[in-house]
PDB file of C-alpha atoms in Angstrom:
ATOM      1  CA  GLU A   1      -9.081 -11.988 -13.529  1.00  0.00           C
ATOM      2  CA  VAL A   2      -7.515 -10.330 -10.505  1.00  0.00           C
ATOM      3  CA  GLN A   3      -6.549  -6.726 -11.169  1.00  0.00           C
ATOM      4  CA  LEU A   4      -5.100  -3.981  -8.992  1.00  0.00           C
ATOM      5  CA  VAL A   5      -4.665  -0.429 -10.249  1.00  0.00           C
ATOM      6  CA  GLU A   6      -2.829   2.215  -8.260  1.00  0.00           C
ATOM      7  CA  SER A   7      -3.351   5.936  -8.668  1.00  0.00           C
ATOM      8  CA  GLY A   8      -2.688   9.170  -6.838  1.00  0.00           C
ATOM      9  CA  GLY A   9       1.066   9.437  -7.060  1.00  0.00           C
ATOM     10  CA  GLY A  10       2.813  12.656  -7.918  1.00  0.00           C
ATOM     11  CA  LEU A  11       5.432  15.239  -7.046  1.00  0.00           C
ATOM     12  CA  VAL A  12       5.109  16.998  -3.693  1.00  0.00           C
ATOM     13  CA  GLN A  13       7.315  18.971  -1.366  1.00  0.00           C
ATOM     14  CA  ALA A  14       8.548  17.665   1.948  1.00  0.00           C
ATOM     15  CA  GLY A  15       5.890  17.985   4.629  1.00  0.00           C
ATOM     16  CA  GLU A  16       2.987  17.709   2.217  1.00  0.00           C
ATOM     17  CA  SER A  17       0.473  14.881   1.882  1.00  0.00           C
ATOM     18  CA  LEU A  18      -0.705  12.439  -0.769  1.00  0.00           C
ATOM     19  CA  THR A  19      -3.372   9.786  -0.841  1.00  0.00           C
ATOM     20  CA  LEU A  20      -2.831   6.731  -2.998  1.00  0.00           C
ATOM     21  CA  SER A  21      -5.672   4.535  -4.209  1.00  0.00           C
ATOM     22  CA  CYS A  22      -5.656   0.867  -5.114  1.00  0.00           C
ATOM     23  CA  THR A  23      -8.759  -0.174  -7.029  1.00  0.00           C
ATOM     24  CA  THR A  24      -9.255  -3.908  -7.166  1.00  0.00           C
ATOM     25  CA  SER A  25     -11.377  -6.332  -9.151  1.00  0.00           C
ATOM     26  CA  GLY A  26     -11.699 -10.026  -9.837  1.00  0.00           C
ATOM     27  CA  PHE A  27     -11.966 -11.284  -6.263  1.00  0.00           C
ATOM     28  CA  GLU A  28     -14.076 -10.932  -3.141  1.00  0.00           C
ATOM     29  CA  PHE A  29     -12.681  -7.774  -1.587  1.00  0.00           C
ATOM     30  CA  ASP A  30     -13.284  -8.772   2.022  1.00  0.00           C
ATOM     31  CA  ASP A  31     -11.725 -12.205   1.770  1.00  0.00           C
ATOM     32  CA  PHE A  32      -8.136 -11.163   1.170  1.00  0.00           C
ATOM     33  CA  SER A  33      -5.615  -8.731   2.527  1.00  0.00           C
ATOM     34  CA  ILE A  34      -4.180  -5.853   0.529  1.00  0.00           C
ATOM     35  CA  GLY A  35      -0.706  -4.529   1.092  1.00  0.00           C
ATOM     36  CA  TRP A  36       1.166  -1.382   0.120  1.00  0.00           C
ATOM     37  CA  PHE A  37       4.801  -1.646  -0.852  1.00  0.00           C
ATOM     38  CA  ARG A  38       7.413   0.668  -2.258  1.00  0.00           C
ATOM     39  CA  GLN A  39      10.681   0.478  -4.094  1.00  0.00           C
ATOM     40  CA  ALA A  40      13.115   3.355  -4.205  1.00  0.00           C
ATOM     41  CA  PRO A  41      15.790   3.638  -6.908  1.00  0.00           C
ATOM     42  CA  GLY A  42      18.618   1.234  -6.202  1.00  0.00           C
ATOM     43  CA  LYS A  43      16.861  -0.337  -3.240  1.00  0.00           C
ATOM     44  CA  GLY A  44      14.849  -3.438  -2.595  1.00  0.00           C
ATOM     45  CA  ARG A  45      11.109  -3.553  -2.230  1.00  0.00           C
ATOM     46  CA  GLU A  46       9.769  -2.937   1.261  1.00  0.00           C
ATOM     47  CA  GLY A  47       6.355  -3.278   2.796  1.00  0.00           C
ATOM     48  CA  VAL A  48       4.673  -0.126   4.062  1.00  0.00           C
ATOM     49  CA  SER A  49       1.258  -1.153   5.331  1.00  0.00           C
ATOM     50  CA  CYS A  50      -1.531  -3.666   4.883  1.00  0.00           C
ATOM     51  CA  ILE A  51      -5.187  -4.129   5.690  1.00  0.00           C
ATOM     52  CA  PHE A  52      -7.593  -7.017   5.987  1.00  0.00           C
ATOM     53  CA  SER A  53     -10.963  -5.424   5.454  1.00  0.00           C
ATOM     54  CA  ARG A  54     -13.089  -8.242   6.842  1.00  0.00           C
ATOM     55  CA  ASP A  55     -11.932  -7.685  10.409  1.00  0.00           C
ATOM     56  CA  GLY A  56     -10.405  -4.242  10.002  1.00  0.00           C
ATOM     57  CA  SER A  57      -6.928  -5.321  11.035  1.00  0.00           C
ATOM     58  CA  ARG A  58      -4.141  -3.182   9.719  1.00  0.00           C
ATOM     59  CA  PHE A  59      -0.398  -3.044  10.194  1.00  0.00           C
ATOM     60  CA  TYR A  60       2.366  -0.570   9.451  1.00  0.00           C
ATOM     61  CA  ALA A  61       6.077  -0.790   8.901  1.00  0.00           C
ATOM     62  CA  GLY A  62       8.191   1.352  11.186  1.00  0.00           C
ATOM     63  CA  SER A  63       8.813   3.901   8.461  1.00  0.00           C
ATOM     64  CA  ALA A  64       5.068   4.480   8.090  1.00  0.00           C
ATOM     65  CA  LYS A  65       3.877   4.529  11.684  1.00  0.00           C
ATOM     66  CA  GLY A  66       2.429   7.839  12.746  1.00  0.00           C
ATOM     67  CA  ARG A  67       2.501   9.310   9.235  1.00  0.00           C
ATOM     68  CA  PHE A  68       0.626   6.886   6.969  1.00  0.00           C
ATOM     69  CA  THR A  69      -2.918   5.582   7.332  1.00  0.00           C
ATOM     70  CA  VAL A  70      -4.374   2.654   5.401  1.00  0.00           C
ATOM     71  CA  SER A  71      -8.108   2.354   4.891  1.00  0.00           C
ATOM     72  CA  SER A  72     -10.584   0.614   2.637  1.00  0.00           C
ATOM     73  CA  ASP A  73     -13.934   1.178   0.986  1.00  0.00           C
ATOM     74  CA  LYS A  74     -15.674  -2.117   0.307  1.00  0.00           C
ATOM     75  CA  ALA A  75     -18.332  -0.505  -1.884  1.00  0.00           C
ATOM     76  CA  LYS A  76     -15.600   0.713  -4.210  1.00  0.00           C
ATOM     77  CA  SER A  77     -13.289  -2.307  -3.745  1.00  0.00           C
ATOM     78  CA  THR A  78     -10.571   0.228  -3.098  1.00  0.00           C
ATOM     79  CA  VAL A  79      -7.814   0.537  -0.547  1.00  0.00           C
ATOM     80  CA  TYR A  80      -6.252   3.886   0.270  1.00  0.00           C
ATOM     81  CA  LEU A  81      -2.913   4.932   1.693  1.00  0.00           C
ATOM     82  CA  GLN A  82      -2.962   8.425   3.139  1.00  0.00           C
ATOM     83  CA  MET A  83       0.579   9.711   3.520  1.00  0.00           C
ATOM     84  CA  ASN A  84       1.218  12.772   5.661  1.00  0.00           C
ATOM     85  CA  ASN A  85       4.374  14.712   6.416  1.00  0.00           C
ATOM     86  CA  LEU A  86       6.141  13.188   3.447  1.00  0.00           C
ATOM     87  CA  LYS A  87       9.919  13.105   3.425  1.00  0.00           C
ATOM     88  CA  PRO A  88      12.403  12.882   0.545  1.00  0.00           C
ATOM     89  CA  GLU A  89      13.210   9.327   1.662  1.00  0.00           C
ATOM     90  CA  ASP A  90       9.599   8.380   0.889  1.00  0.00           C
ATOM     91  CA  THR A  91      10.366   8.836  -2.807  1.00  0.00           C
ATOM     92  CA  ALA A  92       9.653   5.522  -4.520  1.00  0.00           C
ATOM     93  CA  VAL A  93       7.324   3.633  -6.790  1.00  0.00           C
ATOM     94  CA  TYR A  94       4.403   2.512  -4.645  1.00  0.00           C
ATOM     95  CA  TYR A  95       2.625  -0.751  -5.373  1.00  0.00           C
ATOM     96  CA  CYS A  96      -0.427  -2.441  -3.960  1.00  0.00           C
ATOM     97  CA  ALA A  97      -0.669  -6.200  -3.837  1.00  0.00           C
ATOM     98  CA  ALA A  98      -3.224  -8.806  -2.834  1.00  0.00           C
ATOM     99  CA  PHE A  99      -3.521 -12.261  -1.266  1.00  0.00           C
ATOM    100  CA  GLY A 100      -0.559 -12.094   1.100  1.00  0.00           C
ATOM    101  CA  PHE A 101       0.123 -12.195   4.823  1.00  0.00           C
ATOM    102  CA  CYS A 102      -0.981  -9.015   6.534  1.00  0.00           C
ATOM    103  CA  ASN A 103       0.709  -8.888   9.915  1.00  0.00           C
ATOM    104  CA  ARG A 104       3.293  -6.958  11.900  1.00  0.00           C
ATOM    105  CA  ASP A 105       5.996  -8.332   9.574  1.00  0.00           C
ATOM    106  CA  ILE A 106       4.570  -6.465   6.598  1.00  0.00           C
ATOM    107  CA  ALA A 107       7.894  -4.710   6.012  1.00  0.00           C
ATOM    108  CA  THR A 108       9.357  -7.986   4.728  1.00  0.00           C
ATOM    109  CA  ASN A 109       6.240  -9.884   3.614  1.00  0.00           C
ATOM    110  CA  ASP A 110       6.259  -8.873  -0.040  1.00  0.00           C
ATOM    111  CA  ARG A 111       6.935 -12.381  -1.319  1.00  0.00           C
ATOM    112  CA  SER A 112       3.753 -13.669   0.274  1.00  0.00           C
ATOM    113  CA  PHE A 113       1.609 -11.472  -1.987  1.00  0.00           C
ATOM    114  CA  ASP A 114       0.474 -13.038  -5.258  1.00  0.00           C
ATOM    115  CA  TYR A 115      -1.010 -10.224  -7.325  1.00  0.00           C
ATOM    116  CA  TRP A 116       0.493  -6.804  -7.953  1.00  0.00           C
ATOM    117  CA  GLY A 117      -0.476  -3.530  -9.526  1.00  0.00           C
ATOM    118  CA  GLN A 118       1.684  -1.604 -11.952  1.00  0.00           C
ATOM    119  CA  GLY A 119       2.803   0.974  -9.411  1.00  0.00           C
ATOM    120  CA  THR A 120       2.534   4.739  -9.054  1.00  0.00           C
ATOM    121  CA  GLN A 121       5.465   7.125  -8.643  1.00  0.00           C
ATOM    122  CA  VAL A 122       5.735   9.288  -5.545  1.00  0.00           C
ATOM    123  CA  THR A 123       8.458  11.927  -5.554  1.00  0.00           C
ATOM    124  CA  VAL A 124       9.100  14.135  -2.546  1.00  0.00           C
ATOM    125  CA  SER A 125      11.353  17.125  -3.042  1.00  0.00           C
ATOM    126  CA  SER A 126      13.274  18.746  -0.207  1.00  0.00           C
TER     127      SER A 126
END
């Protein structure tokens, strides 16, 4: 059974950092891409970043470039999203998802991902 579990969310002030984790199980970690998505209150879901661990390719949405870094640890079957210089507009529920298209269109690729975690809340106060 494919499972994805996010953790690491919380309440921070603007300018601070958080690192989210997505621990996966039930599939060969290197064979599939993992994406990070978020959904703010009253808004649609948007892609933030993705990684394909087998070849190391990674992509970022415009909102994440220069501030967020995606990485993976195969030994732990875990993908991380390090978020620096957080802004109030980053407030959202963050989800990780697997088995989708990881490319430069990640911002709008959410429907290509088949398996989703339950999400973790990130709140950035001004």
